[in-house]
Amino acid sequence: MTEPQTRTPGAVWHPGNVSREDRWSTSNRSGATLWFTGLSGSGKSSVAVEVERLLVADGRSAYLLDGDNLRHGLNGDLGFSDEDRTENVRRVGEVARLFADAGVVALVP
């Protein structure tokens, strides 16, 4: 896995001994992140829910990372200011990257 883009002073990135390719080879599948973009109410979440269903039905590991759902936990401390929205996207991106690195298709509406 590549190092995160945001660096925290005093924090050191500790890579594991298993490469992304080795991890993916156990399932013969690669991970990915699919970002769904569009105006509010345009159907991003509805499409992502259906894509997740289709991927899982096809035997793929997939997970829907809905921003509203993440605000109940990981992003529960964030509001809706421009700064908080930016941080919300950054955190969702980090989680999606971890999922993809593990061989899961992360769906982000």
MMTF fields as JSON, N, C-alpha, C and O atoms, coordinates in Angstrom:
{
  "mmtfVersion": "1.0.0",
  "mmtfProducer": "UNKNOWN",
  "numBonds": 435,
  "numAtoms": 436,
  "numGroups": 109,
  "numChains": 1,
  "numModels": 1,
  "chainsPerModel": [1],
  "groupsPerChain": [109],
  "chainIdList": ["A"],
  "bondAtomList": [4, 2, 8, 6, 12, 10, 16, 14, 20, 18, 24, 22, 28, 26, 32, 30, 36, 34, 40, 38, 44, 42, 48, 46, 52, 50, 56, 54, 60, 58, 64, 62, 68, 66, 72, 70, 76, 74, 80, 78, 84, 82, 88, 86, 92, 90, 96, 94, 100, 98, 104, 102, 108, 106, 112, 110, 116, 114, 120, 118, 124, 122, 128, 126, 132, 130, 136, 134, 140, 138, 144, 142, 148, 146, 152, 150, 156, 154, 160, 158, 164, 162, 168, 166, 172, 170, 176, 174, 180, 178, 184, 182, 188, 186, 192, 190, 196, 194, 200, 198, 204, 202, 208, 206, 212, 210, 216, 214, 220, 218, 224, 222, 228, 226, 232, 230, 236, 234, 240, 238, 244, 242, 248, 246, 252, 250, 256, 254, 260, 258, 264, 262, 268, 266, 272, 270, 276, 274, 280, 278, 284, 282, 288, 286, 292, 290, 296, 294, 300, 298, 304, 302, 308, 306, 312, 310, 316, 314, 320, 318, 324, 322, 328, 326, 332, 330, 336, 334, 340, 338, 344, 342, 348, 346, 352, 350, 356, 354, 360, 358, 364, 362, 368, 366, 372, 370, 376, 374, 380, 378, 384, 382, 388, 386, 392, 390, 396, 394, 400, 398, 404, 402, 408, 406, 412, 410, 416, 414, 420, 418, 424, 422, 428, 426, 432, 430],
  "bondOrderList": [1, 1, 1, 1, 1, 1, 1, 1, 1, 1, 1, 1, 1, 1, 1, 1, 1, 1, 1, 1, 1, 1, 1, 1, 1, 1, 1, 1, 1, 1, 1, 1, 1, 1, 1, 1, 1, 1, 1, 1, 1, 1, 1, 1, 1, 1, 1, 1, 1, 1, 1, 1, 1, 1, 1, 1, 1, 1, 1, 1, 1, 1, 1, 1, 1, 1, 1, 1, 1, 1, 1, 1, 1, 1, 1, 1, 1, 1, 1, 1, 1, 1, 1, 1, 1, 1, 1, 1, 1, 1, 1, 1, 1, 1, 1, 1, 1, 1, 1, 1, 1, 1, 1, 1, 1, 1, 1, 1],
  "groupList": [{"groupName": "MET", "atomNameList": ["N", "CA", "C", "O"], "elementList": ["N", "C", "C", "O"], "formalChargeList": [0, 0, 0, 0], "bondAtomList": [1, 0, 2, 1, 3, 2], "bondOrderList": [1, 1, 2], "singleLetterCode": "M", "chemCompType": "L-PEPTIDE LINKING"}, {"groupName": "THR", "atomNameList": ["N", "CA", "C", "O"], "elementList": ["N", "C", "C", "O"], "formalChargeList": [0, 0, 0, 0], "bondAtomList": [1, 0, 2, 1, 3, 2], "bondOrderList": [1, 1, 2], "singleLetterCode": "T", "chemCompType": "L-PEPTIDE LINKING"}, {"groupName": "GLU", "atomNameList": ["N", "CA", "C", "O"], "elementList": ["N", "C", "C", "O"], "formalChargeList": [0, 0, 0, 0], "bondAtomList": [1, 0, 2, 1, 3, 2], "bondOrderList": [1, 1, 2], "singleLetterCode": "E", "chemCompType": "L-PEPTIDE LINKING"}, {"groupName": "PRO", "atomNameList": ["N", "CA", "C", "O"], "elementList": ["N", "C", "C", "O"], "formalChargeList": [0, 0, 0, 0], "bondAtomList": [1, 0, 2, 1, 3, 2], "bondOrderList": [1, 1, 2], "singleLetterCode": "P", "chemCompType": "L-PEPTIDE LINKING"}, {"groupName": "GLN", "atomNameList": ["N", "CA", "C", "O"], "elementList": ["N", "C", "C", "O"], "formalChargeList": [0, 0, 0, 0], "bondAtomList": [1, 0, 2, 1, 3, 2], "bondOrderList": [1, 1, 2], "singleLetterCode": "Q", "chemCompType": "L-PEPTIDE LINKING"}, {"groupName": "ARG", "atomNameList": ["N", "CA", "C", "O"], "elementList": ["N", "C", "C", "O"], "formalChargeList": [0, 0, 0, 0], "bondAtomList": [1, 0, 2, 1, 3, 2], "bondOrderList": [1, 1, 2], "singleLetterCode": "R", "chemCompType": "L-PEPTIDE LINKING"}, {"groupName": "GLY", "atomNameList": ["N", "CA", "C", "O"], "elementList": ["N", "C", "C", "O"], "formalChargeList": [0, 0, 0, 0], "bondAtomList": [1, 0, 2, 1, 3, 2], "bondOrderList": [1, 1, 2], "singleLetterCode": "G", "chemCompType": "PEPTIDE LINKING"}, {"groupName": "ALA", "atomNameList": ["N", "CA", "C", "O"], "elementList": ["N", "C", "C", "O"], "formalChargeList": [0, 0, 0, 0], "bondAtomList": [1, 0, 2, 1, 3, 2], "bondOrderList": [1, 1, 2], "singleLetterCode": "A", "chemCompType": "L-PEPTIDE LINKING"}, {"groupName": "VAL", "atomNameList": ["N", "CA", "C", "O"], "elementList": ["N", "C", "C", "O"], "formalChargeList": [0, 0, 0, 0], "bondAtomList": [1, 0, 2, 1, 3, 2], "bondOrderList": [1, 1, 2], "singleLetterCode": "V", "chemCompType": "L-PEPTIDE LINKING"}, {"groupName": "TRP", "atomNameList": ["N", "CA", "C", "O"], "elementList": ["N", "C", "C", "O"], "formalChargeList": [0, 0, 0, 0], "bondAtomList": [1, 0, 2, 1, 3, 2], "bondOrderList": [1, 1, 2], "singleLetterCode": "W", "chemCompType": "L-PEPTIDE LINKING"}, {"groupName": "HIS", "atomNameList": ["N", "CA", "C", "O"], "elementList": ["N", "C", "C", "O"], "formalChargeList": [0, 0, 0, 0], "bondAtomList": [1, 0, 2, 1, 3, 2], "bondOrderList": [1, 1, 2], "singleLetterCode": "H", "chemCompType": "L-PEPTIDE LINKING"}, {"groupName": "ASN", "atomNameList": ["N", "CA", "C", "O"], "elementList": ["N", "C", "C", "O"], "formalChargeList": [0, 0, 0, 0], "bondAtomList": [1, 0, 2, 1, 3, 2], "bondOrderList": [1, 1, 2], "singleLetterCode": "N", "chemCompType": "L-PEPTIDE LINKING"}, {"groupName": "SER", "atomNameList": ["N", "CA", "C", "O"], "elementList": ["N", "C", "C", "O"], "formalChargeList": [0, 0, 0, 0], "bondAtomList": [1, 0, 2, 1, 3, 2], "bondOrderList": [1, 1, 2], "singleLetterCode": "S", "chemCompType": "L-PEPTIDE LINKING"}, {"groupName": "ASP", "atomNameList": ["N", "CA", "C", "O"], "elementList": ["N", "C", "C", "O"], "formalChargeList": [0, 0, 0, 0], "bondAtomList": [1, 0, 2, 1, 3, 2], "bondOrderList": [1, 1, 2], "singleLetterCode": "D", "chemCompType": "L-PEPTIDE LINKING"}, {"groupName": "LEU", "atomNameList": ["N", "CA", "C", "O"], "elementList": ["N", "C", "C", "O"], "formalChargeList": [0, 0, 0, 0], "bondAtomList": [1, 0, 2, 1, 3, 2], "bondOrderList": [1, 1, 2], "singleLetterCode": "L", "chemCompType": "L-PEPTIDE LINKING"}, {"groupName": "PHE", "atomNameList": ["N", "CA", "C", "O"], "elementList": ["N", "C", "C", "O"], "formalChargeList": [0, 0, 0, 0], "bondAtomList": [1, 0, 2, 1, 3, 2], "bondOrderList": [1, 1, 2], "singleLetterCode": "F", "chemCompType": "L-PEPTIDE LINKING"}, {"groupName": "LYS", "atomNameList": ["N", "CA", "C", "O"], "elementList": ["N", "C", "C", "O"], "formalChargeList": [0, 0, 0, 0], "bondAtomList": [1, 0, 2, 1, 3, 2], "bondOrderList": [1, 1, 2], "singleLetterCode": "K", "chemCompType": "L-PEPTIDE LINKING"}, {"groupName": "TYR", "atomNameList": ["N", "CA", "C", "O"], "elementList": ["N", "C", "C", "O"], "formalChargeList": [0, 0, 0, 0], "bondAtomList": [1, 0, 2, 1, 3, 2], "bondOrderList": [1, 1, 2], "singleLetterCode": "Y", "chemCompType": "L-PEPTIDE LINKING"}],
  "groupTypeList": [0, 1, 2, 3, 4, 1, 5, 1, 3, 6, 7, 8, 9, 10, 3, 6, 11, 8, 12, 5, 2, 13, 5, 9, 12, 1, 12, 11, 5, 12, 6, 7, 1, 14, 9, 15, 1, 6, 14, 12, 6, 12, 6, 16, 12, 12, 8, 7, 8, 2, 8, 2, 5, 14, 14, 8, 7, 13, 6, 5, 12, 7, 17, 14, 14, 13, 6, 13, 11, 14, 5, 10, 6, 14, 11, 6, 13, 14, 6, 15, 12, 13, 2, 13, 5, 1, 2, 11, 8, 5, 5, 8, 6, 2, 8, 7, 5, 14, 15, 7, 13, 7, 6, 8, 8, 7, 14, 8, 3],
  "groupIdList": [1, 2, 3, 4, 5, 6, 7, 8, 9, 10, 11, 12, 13, 14, 15, 16, 17, 18, 19, 20, 21, 22, 23, 24, 25, 26, 27, 28, 29, 30, 31, 32, 33, 34, 35, 36, 37, 38, 39, 40, 41, 42, 43, 44, 45, 46, 47, 48, 49, 50, 51, 52, 53, 54, 55, 56, 57, 58, 59, 60, 61, 62, 63, 64, 65, 66, 67, 68, 69, 70, 71, 72, 73, 74, 75, 76, 77, 78, 79, 80, 81, 82, 83, 84, 85, 86, 87, 88, 89, 90, 91, 92, 93, 94, 95, 96, 97, 98, 99, 100, 101, 102, 103, 104, 105, 106, 107, 108, 109],
  "secStructList": [7, 7, 7, 7, 1, 1, 7, 7, 6, 6, 7, 7, 7, 7, 7, 7, 1, 1, 7, 2, 2, 2, 2, 2, 2, 6, 6, 6, 7, 7, 7, 3, 3, 3, 3, 7, 7, 7, 1, 6, 6, 1, 1, 2, 2, 2, 2, 2, 2, 2, 2, 2, 2, 2, 2, 2, 2, 6, 6, 7, 7, 3, 3, 3, 7, 7, 2, 2, 2, 2, 6, 6, 6, 6, 6, 6, 6, 7, 7, 1, 1, 2, 2, 2, 2, 2, 2, 2, 2, 2, 2, 2, 2, 2, 2, 2, 2, 2, 2, 2, 2, 6, 6, 7, 3, 3, 3, 3, 7],
  "xCoordList": [0.848, 0.0, 0.89, 1.924, 0.495, 1.252, 0.942, -0.103, 1.869, 1.67, 0.542, 0.317, -0.177, -1.243, -0.676, 0.499, -1.506, -1.078, -0.89, 0.008, -1.717, -1.622, -0.655, -0.762, 0.257, 1.242, 0.977, 0.693, 1.075, 0.902, 2.276, 2.982, 2.668, 3.981, 4.109, 3.208, 5.23, 5.482, 4.949, 5.283, 4.13, 3.59, 4.422, 4.736, 4.768, 5.58, 4.724, 4.023, 4.771, 4.03, 4.759, 5.959, 4.038, 4.612, 4.036, 2.931, 4.767, 4.253, 4.283, 5.147, 3.343, 3.336, 4.282, 4.931, 4.357, 5.224, 4.491, 5.095, 3.19, 2.396, 2.077, 1.495, 2.46, 2.203, 0.738, 0.03, 0.311, -1.049, -1.263, -2.306, -0.284, -0.403, -0.546, -1.351, 0.231, 0.112, -1.266, -1.87, -1.75, -3.063, -4.145, -5.053, -4.036, -5.024, -4.953, -5.972, -3.773, -3.628, -4.36, -4.681, -4.63, -5.345, -6.775, -7.363, -7.331, -8.707, -8.786, -9.871, -7.624, -7.581, -8.407, -8.927, -8.526, -9.297, -8.493, -7.768, -8.632, -8.017, -9.088, -10.266, -8.663, -9.579, -9.639, -8.822, -10.599, -10.76, -11.651, -12.331, -11.64, -12.562, -13.352, -12.78, -14.668, -15.553, -16.221, -16.984, -15.932, -16.557, -17.711, -17.544, -18.866, -20.049, -20.238, -20.375, -20.246, -20.375, -21.634, -22.113, -22.148, -23.34, -24.021, -23.615, -25.045, -25.802, -26.546, -26.813, -26.873, -27.674, -29.003, -29.673, -29.371, -30.639, -30.611, -31.66, -29.418, -29.33, -29.313, -29.332, -29.278, -29.332, -28.009, -27.9, -27.002, -25.693, -25.785, -25.254, -26.45, -26.558, -27.36, -27.004, -28.424, -29.244, -28.437, -28.525, -27.654, -26.816, -25.746, -25.498, -25.113, -24.06, -24.603, -23.93, -25.807, -26.434, -26.621, -26.364, -27.061, -27.278, -25.954, -25.851, -24.952, -23.636, -23.059, -22.483, -23.207, -22.733, -23.424, -22.769, -24.732, -25.491, -24.995, -24.809, -24.785, -24.324, -22.916, -22.642, -22.036, -20.676, -20.67, -19.994, -21.42, -21.479, -22.113, -21.658, -23.154, -23.788, -22.814, -22.948, -21.827, -20.816, -19.617, -18.637, -19.695, -18.622, -17.514, -16.474, -17.713, -16.716, -16.982, -18.127, -15.923, -16.064, -16.29, -15.477, -17.386, -17.714, -18.331, -18.965, -18.134, -18.703, -19.071, -18.276, -20.284, -20.795, -20.367, -20.74, -19.591, -19.143, -19.959, -19.49, -21.159, -22.051, -21.648, -21.522, -21.449, -21.011, -21.949, -21.493, -23.254, -24.212, -24.074, -24.148, -23.874, -23.691, -22.411, -22.396, -21.343, -20.081, -20.173, -19.395, -21.105, -21.286, -21.902, -21.947, -22.371, -22.878, -21.746, -21.97, -20.554, -19.434, -18.152, -17.86, -17.392, -16.075, -16.097, -15.197, -17.094, -17.169, -18.239, -18.725, -18.596, -19.627, -19.274, -20.155, -17.997, -17.562, -17.589, -17.243, -17.993, -17.955, -19.327, -20.353, -19.315, -20.542, -20.59, -20.121, -21.161, -21.322, -20.689, -21.054, -19.737, -18.989, -18.102, -17.893, -17.585, -16.685, -15.494, -15.084, -14.947, -13.792, -14.162, -13.413, -15.32, -15.752, -16.095, -15.822, -16.677, -16.978, -15.678, -15.594, -14.675, -13.377, -12.77, -12.24, -12.841, -12.308, -13.1, -12.521, -14.405, -15.248, -14.782, -14.629, -14.563, -14.112, -12.726, -12.466, -11.84, -10.496, -10.562, -9.893, -11.362, -11.476, -12.094, -11.621, -13.149, -13.785, -12.775, -12.719, -11.982, -10.955, -9.928, -9.505, -9.522, -8.56, -9.155, -8.488, -10.403, -11.062, -11.216, -10.962, -11.63, -11.792, -10.466, -10.431, -9.385, -8.062, -7.683, -7.111, -7.994, -7.714, -8.528, -8.008, -9.806, -10.66, -10.103, -9.976, -9.77, -9.258, -7.946, -7.709, -7.102, -5.834, -6.053, -5.241, -7.159, -7.495, -8.212, -8.561, -8.431, -9.063, -10.56, -11.23, -11.088, -12.527, -12.792, -11.994, -13.902, -14.326, -15.108, -16.202, -14.541, -15.184, -16.028, -15.535, -17.291, -18.228, -18.547, -19.05, -18.259, -18.439, -19.378, -18.959, -20.669, -21.611, -21.505, -22.222],
  "yCoordList": [-1.171, 0.0, 1.229, 1.256, 2.216, 3.453, 4.266, 4.105, 5.136, 5.976, 6.966, 7.393, 7.34, 8.34, 9.673, 9.966, 10.474, 11.772, 12.778, 13.619, 12.703, 13.63, 13.058, 11.892, 13.849, 13.378, 14.049, 15.244, 13.27, 13.783, 13.865, 12.86, 15.042, 15.164, 14.159, 14.024, 13.467, 12.499, 11.109, 10.17, 10.951, 9.634, 9.037, 9.707, 7.772, 7.072, 6.007, 5.261, 5.925, 4.901, 3.572, 3.487, 2.531, 1.204, 0.249, -0.264, 0.006, -0.923, -2.35, -2.707, -3.159, -4.563, -5.355, -4.799, -6.646, -7.517, -8.192, -8.952, -7.923, -8.517, -7.414, -6.388, -7.634, -6.62, -6.658, -7.639, -5.589, -5.517, -6.658, -7.311, -6.89, -7.943, -9.318, -10.134, -9.577, -10.855, -10.989, -12.061, -9.903, -9.917, -10.207, -11.004, -9.555, -9.737, -11.135, -11.668, -11.736, -13.049, -14.142, -15.183, -13.932, -14.953, -15.124, -16.193, -14.082, -14.172, -14.036, -14.077, -13.875, -13.632, -12.412, -12.348, -11.456, -10.232, -9.024, -9.09, -7.943, -6.696, -5.79, -5.89, -4.915, -3.942, -2.697, -2.514, -1.86, -0.611, 0.318, -0.109, 1.574, 2.544, 3.182, 3.684, 3.156, 3.808, 4.992, 4.809, 6.206, 7.416, 7.776, 7.843, 8.002, 8.414, 9.901, 10.329, 10.681, 12.127, 12.617, 12.006, 13.706, 14.292, 15.208, 15.311, 15.863, 16.782, 16.033, 14.837, 16.738, 16.168, 15.678, 16.389, 14.463, 13.907, 13.327, 12.993, 13.202, 12.716, 11.196, 10.663, 10.49, 9.032, 8.324, 7.125, 9.046, 8.438, 7.243, 6.174, 7.414, 6.324, 5.159, 4.002, 5.444, 4.372, 3.545, 2.317, 4.217, 3.505, 2.698, 1.542, 3.296, 2.6, 1.359, 0.329, 1.444, 0.291, -0.843, -2.003, -0.522, -1.547, -2.124, -3.329, -1.278, -1.764, -2.701, -3.735, -2.348, -3.226, -4.584, -5.621, -4.582, -5.831, -6.69, -7.898, -6.057, -6.785, -7.352, -8.486, -6.568, -7.051, -8.251, -9.246, -8.156, -9.258, -10.488, -11.609, -10.29, -11.413, -12.088, -13.275, -11.324, -11.858, -12.443, -12.86, -12.471, -13.058, -12.108, -12.547, -10.816, -9.817, -9.328, -9.285, -8.963, -8.299, -6.821, -6.18, -6.281, -4.873, -4.314, -5.034, -3.01, -2.371, -0.933, -0.188, -0.554, 0.795, 1.681, 1.428, 2.711, 3.667, 4.948, 5.928, 4.933, 6.078, 7.139, 6.851, 8.354, 9.442, 9.703, 9.981, 9.619, 9.827, 8.741, 9.03, 7.497, 6.41, 6.606, 6.353, 7.052, 7.258, 8.397, 8.44, 9.31, 10.4, 9.913, 10.662, 8.674, 8.104, 7.552, 7.215, 7.453, 6.88, 7.641, 8.638, 7.165, 7.718, 9.233, 9.923, 9.748, 11.183, 11.888, 12.955, 11.292, 11.851, 13.202, 13.933, 13.533, 14.809, 15.947, 17.082, 15.655, 16.67, 17.275, 16.6, 18.549, 19.231, 19.342, 18.454, 20.442, 20.604, 21.894, 22.382, 22.444, 23.601, 23.131, 21.931, 24.068, 23.698, 22.896, 21.908, 23.329, 22.639, 21.213, 20.271, 21.064, 19.733, 18.83, 17.631, 19.376, 18.572, 18.073, 16.927, 18.942, 18.54, 17.421, 16.456, 17.54, 16.496, 15.208, 14.123, 15.305, 14.129, 13.363, 12.142, 14.079, 13.447, 12.834, 11.735, 13.528, 12.999, 11.684, 10.717, 11.645, 10.425, 9.281, 8.147, 9.584, 8.546, 8.017, 6.814, 8.908, 8.488, 7.568, 6.594, 7.866, 7.005, 5.626, 4.611, 5.587, 4.302, 3.522, 2.318, 4.201, 3.539, 2.963, 1.868, 3.687, 3.212, 1.949, 1.025, 1.9, 0.702, -0.489, -1.598, -0.252, -1.327, -1.845, -3.054, -0.93, -1.332, -2.092, -3.065, -1.654, -2.329, -3.759, -4.645, -3.973, -5.307, -6.165, -7.313, -5.614, -6.387, -6.197, -6.948, -5.204, -4.927, -3.773, -2.841, -3.835, -2.704, -1.763, -2.095, -0.596, 0.404, 1.319, 1.887, 1.456, 2.286, 3.526, 3.419, 4.693, 5.946, 6.862, 7.529, 6.896, 7.798, 9.22, 10.109],
  "zCoordList": [0.0, 0.0, 0.0, 0.666, -0.729, -0.757, 0.487, 1.117, 0.82, 1.995, 1.762, 0.629, 2.83, 2.7, 2.235, 2.46, 1.591, 1.095, 2.228, 2.163, 3.254, 4.372, 5.392, 5.772, 5.818, 6.793, 8.136, 8.206, 9.181, 10.525, 11.175, 11.246, 11.648, 12.291, 13.436, 14.263, 13.471, 14.531, 14.251, 14.973, 13.227, 12.888, 11.757, 10.773, 11.919, 10.925, 10.259, 10.943, 8.92, 8.185, 8.341, 8.081, 8.764, 8.954, 7.919, 8.098, 6.842, 5.83, 6.354, 7.155, 5.901, 6.282, 5.4, 4.514, 5.642, 4.856, 3.708, 2.951, 3.568, 2.493, 1.491, 1.844, 0.252, -0.773, -1.197, -0.964, -1.811, -2.357, -3.347, -3.334, -4.195, -5.203, -4.552, -4.999, -3.496, -2.785, -2.144, -2.167, -1.579, -0.943, -1.979, -1.741, -3.121, -4.181, -4.779, -5.218, -4.803, -5.436, -4.665, -5.239, -3.386, -2.611, -3.093, -2.934, -3.679, -4.176, -5.699, -6.278, -6.338, -7.783, -8.18, -9.294, -7.282, -7.533, -7.063, -6.07, -7.78, -7.356, -6.769, -7.113, -5.887, -5.32, -6.19, -7.093, -5.912, -6.658, -5.851, -4.918, -6.214, -5.628, -6.758, -7.725, -6.627, -7.591, -6.896, -5.948, -7.37, -6.852, -7.776, -8.994, -7.201, -7.959, -7.711, -6.565, -8.769, -8.615, -9.315, -10.27, -8.831, -9.421, -8.43, -7.273, -8.891, -8.051, -6.954, -7.076, -5.897, -4.821, -5.383, -6.132, -5.016, -5.47, -6.873, -7.423, -7.466, -8.85, -8.966, -10.075, -7.831, -7.876, -7.649, -7.904, -7.173, -6.939, -6.003, -6.306, -4.875, -3.898, -4.456, -4.232, -5.171, -5.759, -6.75, -6.761, -7.576, -8.543, -7.808, -8.152, -6.801, -6.054, -5.35, -5.313, -4.794, -4.138, -5.142, -4.821, -6.334, -7.363, -7.864, -8.094, -8.033, -8.462, -7.407, -7.745, -6.131, -5.058, -5.146, -5.048, -5.33, -5.418, -6.579, -6.435, -7.723, -8.908, -8.713, -9.104, -8.115, -7.872, -6.931, -7.192, -5.841, -4.878, -5.522, -5.293, -6.324, -7.024, -7.982, -8.279, -8.469, -9.379, -8.627, -9.245, -7.304, -6.518, -6.116, -5.623, -6.315, -5.935, -4.525, -4.076, -3.836, -2.547, -2.822, -3.487, -2.316, -2.538, -1.27, -0.499, -1.067, 0.117, -0.209, -0.784, 0.166, -0.046, 1.12, 2.266, 0.83, 1.844, 1.699, 1.12, 2.217, 2.109, 3.132, 4.323, 2.66, 3.529, 4.688, 5.797, 4.457, 5.545, 6.602, 7.797, 6.18, 7.14, 7.95, 9.154, 7.3, 8.004, 9.014, 9.966, 8.82, 9.784, 11.099, 12.075, 11.127, 12.381, 13.239, 14.402, 12.701, 13.44, 13.177, 13.837, 12.209, 11.891, 11.714, 12.192, 11.047, 10.768, 11.597, 11.22, 12.717, 13.581, 14.178, 14.63, 14.181, 14.748, 13.731, 14.061, 12.509, 11.457, 11.189, 11.267, 10.876, 10.474, 8.961, 8.249, 8.473, 7.036, 6.514, 5.444, 7.276, 6.777, 5.622, 5.447, 4.842, 3.743, 4.265, 3.655, 5.394, 5.987, 6.407, 6.151, 7.053, 7.493, 6.309, 6.353, 5.275, 4.076, 3.432, 2.991, 3.386, 2.836, 3.668, 3.116, 4.98, 5.865, 5.72, 5.764, 5.55, 5.337, 4.093, 4.131, 3.008, 1.764, 1.949, 1.457, 2.65, 2.887, 3.65, 3.284, 4.706, 5.516, 4.719, 4.78, 3.978, 3.157, 2.141, 1.887, 1.565, 0.615, 1.238, 0.615, 2.462, 3.161, 3.427, 3.228, 3.875, 4.134, 2.832, 2.794, 1.77, 0.471, -0.007, -0.57, 0.212, -0.193, 0.568, -0.011, 1.852, 2.651, 2.155, 2.032, 1.87, 1.35, 0.027, -0.165, -0.885, -2.199, -2.059, -2.775, -1.147, -0.922, -0.437, -0.701, 0.275, 0.785, -0.261, 0.014, -1.455, -2.517, -2.634, -3.343, -1.947, -1.964, -2.93, -3.02, -3.642, -4.467, -3.554, -3.097, -3.294, -2.445, -3.324, -4.299, -2.974, -3.737, -2.915, -1.796, -3.459, -2.725, -3.498, -4.444, -3.091, -3.772, -3.232, -3.689]
}
